[in-house]
Coordinates of C-alpha atoms in Angstrom, one line a residue:
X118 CA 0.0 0.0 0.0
X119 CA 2.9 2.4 0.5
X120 CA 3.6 2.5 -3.4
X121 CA -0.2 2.8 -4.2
X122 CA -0.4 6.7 -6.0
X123 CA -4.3 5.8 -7.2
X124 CA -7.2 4.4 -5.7
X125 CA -10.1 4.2 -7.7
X126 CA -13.3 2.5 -6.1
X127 CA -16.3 2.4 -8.8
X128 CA -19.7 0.3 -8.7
X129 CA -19.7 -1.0 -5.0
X130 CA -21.8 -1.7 -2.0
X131 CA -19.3 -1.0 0.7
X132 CA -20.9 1.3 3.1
X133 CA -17.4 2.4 5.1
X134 CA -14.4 2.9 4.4
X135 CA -12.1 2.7 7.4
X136 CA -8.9 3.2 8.7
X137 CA -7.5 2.4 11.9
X138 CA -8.9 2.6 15.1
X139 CA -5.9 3.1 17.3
X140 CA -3.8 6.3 17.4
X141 CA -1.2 3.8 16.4
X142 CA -3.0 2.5 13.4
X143 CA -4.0 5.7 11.9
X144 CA -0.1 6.9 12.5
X145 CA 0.5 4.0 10.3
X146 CA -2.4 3.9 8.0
X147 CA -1.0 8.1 7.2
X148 CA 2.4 7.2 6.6
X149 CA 1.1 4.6 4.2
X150 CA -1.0 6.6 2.0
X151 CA 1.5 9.3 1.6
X152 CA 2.3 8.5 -1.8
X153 CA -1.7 8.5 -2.8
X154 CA -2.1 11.2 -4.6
X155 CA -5.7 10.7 -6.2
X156 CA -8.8 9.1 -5.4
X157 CA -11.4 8.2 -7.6
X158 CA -15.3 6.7 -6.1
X159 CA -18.0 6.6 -8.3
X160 CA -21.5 4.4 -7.6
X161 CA -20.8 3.3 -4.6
X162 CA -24.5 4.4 -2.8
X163 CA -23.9 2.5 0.2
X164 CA -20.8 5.0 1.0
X165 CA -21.7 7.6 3.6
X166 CA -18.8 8.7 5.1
X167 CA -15.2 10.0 3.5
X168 CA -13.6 11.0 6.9
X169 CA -10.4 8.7 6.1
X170 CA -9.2 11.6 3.1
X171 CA -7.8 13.2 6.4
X172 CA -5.5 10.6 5.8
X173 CA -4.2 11.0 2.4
X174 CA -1.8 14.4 2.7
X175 CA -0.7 14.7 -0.3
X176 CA -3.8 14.5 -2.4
X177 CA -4.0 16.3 -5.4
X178 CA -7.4 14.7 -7.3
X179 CA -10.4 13.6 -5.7
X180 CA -13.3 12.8 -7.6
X181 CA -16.5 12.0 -6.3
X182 CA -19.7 10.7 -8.3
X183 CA -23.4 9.2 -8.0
X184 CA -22.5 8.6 -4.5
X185 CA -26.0 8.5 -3.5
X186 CA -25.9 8.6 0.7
X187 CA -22.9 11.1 1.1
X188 CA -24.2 13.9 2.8
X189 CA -20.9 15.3 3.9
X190 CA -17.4 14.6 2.8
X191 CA -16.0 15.0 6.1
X192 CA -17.8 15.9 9.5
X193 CA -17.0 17.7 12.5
X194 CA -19.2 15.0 14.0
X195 CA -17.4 12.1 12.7
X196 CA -13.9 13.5 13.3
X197 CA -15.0 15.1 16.6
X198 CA -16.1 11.6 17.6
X199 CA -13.0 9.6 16.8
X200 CA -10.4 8.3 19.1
X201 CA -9.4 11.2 20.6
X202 CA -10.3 15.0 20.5
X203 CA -6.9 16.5 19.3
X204 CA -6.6 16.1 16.0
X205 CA -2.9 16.5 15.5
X206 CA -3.0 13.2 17.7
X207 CA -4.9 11.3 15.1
X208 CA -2.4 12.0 12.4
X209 CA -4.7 15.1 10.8
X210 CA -3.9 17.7 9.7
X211 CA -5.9 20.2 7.6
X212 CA -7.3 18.6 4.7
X213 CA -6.4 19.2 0.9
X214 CA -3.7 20.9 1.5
X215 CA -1.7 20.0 -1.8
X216 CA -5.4 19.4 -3.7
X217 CA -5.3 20.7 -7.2
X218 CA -8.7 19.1 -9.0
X219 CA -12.2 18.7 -6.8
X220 CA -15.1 17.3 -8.8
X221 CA -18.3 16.6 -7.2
X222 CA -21.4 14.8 -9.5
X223 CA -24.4 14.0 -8.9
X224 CA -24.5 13.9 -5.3
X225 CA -28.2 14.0 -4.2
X226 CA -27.7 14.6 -0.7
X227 CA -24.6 16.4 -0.3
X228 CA -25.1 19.2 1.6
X229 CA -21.3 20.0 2.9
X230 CA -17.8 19.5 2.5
X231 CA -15.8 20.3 5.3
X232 CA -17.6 22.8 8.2
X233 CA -15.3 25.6 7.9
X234 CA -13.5 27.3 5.7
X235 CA -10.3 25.5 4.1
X236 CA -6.9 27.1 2.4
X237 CA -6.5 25.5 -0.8
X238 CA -3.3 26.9 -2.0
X239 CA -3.1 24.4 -5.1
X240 CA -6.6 24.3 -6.4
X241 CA -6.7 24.9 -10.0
X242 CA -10.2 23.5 -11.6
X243 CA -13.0 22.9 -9.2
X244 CA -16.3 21.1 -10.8
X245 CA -19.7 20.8 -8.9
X246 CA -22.4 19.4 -11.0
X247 CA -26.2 17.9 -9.7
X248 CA -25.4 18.6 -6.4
X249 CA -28.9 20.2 -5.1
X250 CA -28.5 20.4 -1.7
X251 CA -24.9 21.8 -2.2
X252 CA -25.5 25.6 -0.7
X253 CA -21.7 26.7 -0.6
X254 CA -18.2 25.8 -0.8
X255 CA -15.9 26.1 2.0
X256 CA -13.4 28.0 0.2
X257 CA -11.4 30.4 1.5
X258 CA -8.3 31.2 -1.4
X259 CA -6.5 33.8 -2.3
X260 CA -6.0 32.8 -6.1
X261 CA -8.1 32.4 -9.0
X262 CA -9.5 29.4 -10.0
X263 CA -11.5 28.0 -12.4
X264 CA -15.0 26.9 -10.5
X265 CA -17.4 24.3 -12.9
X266 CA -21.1 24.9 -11.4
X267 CA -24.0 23.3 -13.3
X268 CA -27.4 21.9 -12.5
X269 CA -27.1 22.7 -8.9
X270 CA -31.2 23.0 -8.4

């Protein structure tokens, strides 16, 4: 897994992805996924939760299709509730730090992607498309970028 740079999950009933459980594990599981660099997951409508991307640090695409139960990409409530409350001690750090290419379709229920505001110093091309309950973007950037925003009612 430590040479794995792609991960691309398509047509699936998993309903979880998970990583670690331990402070231990998830110190691992980060140092693993350090070379994964884009993440592909597209029809997987038992998927609800995408918490473990606080994992991947140096991810630079993540596309995300007819994933019908996501509501958010990551939640305060999910990460609030793991392991431990300090998140530097779960082996997080702010997410998509390094991301360059966000594209969320046709995603029925999503409603948020992260609950505050997030840096994305890299972000080049972002595409939301049939996203209806989709209200904003947590963006907070100092750069132009080119933003893709169709069908969102």
């Amino acid at each position: 897994m430590e040479r794995l740079s792609k991960l691309i999950i398509r047509s699936c009933d998993i309903s979880e992805i998970e990583i670690g459980r331990t402070p231990w594990d998830i110190i691992l599981t980060r140092t693993r996924l350090r070379n994964l660099t884009s993440v592909i997951i597209t029809g997987c409508n038992g998927l609800k939760d995408l918490m473990w991307l606080l994992f991947v640090p140096n991810l630079t695409h993540l596309e995300l299709q007819c994933l019908e139960k996501v509501e958010e990409i990551i939640s305060e409530e999910k990460v609030s509730s793991s392991i431990t409350d300090e998140p530097k001690a779960r082996g997080m750090n702010t997410p998509f730090q390094k991301l360059e290419r966000l594209e969320l379709i046709n995603l029925p229920r999503l409603k948020r992607i992260y609950w505050s505001p997030l840096i994305f110093p890299c972000l080049k091309k972002i595409v939301v498309e049939k996203c209806p309950k989709l209200r904003k973007l947590p963006l907070s950037f100092k750069r132009i970028v080119l933003v893709v925003v169709k069908n969102l009612l």
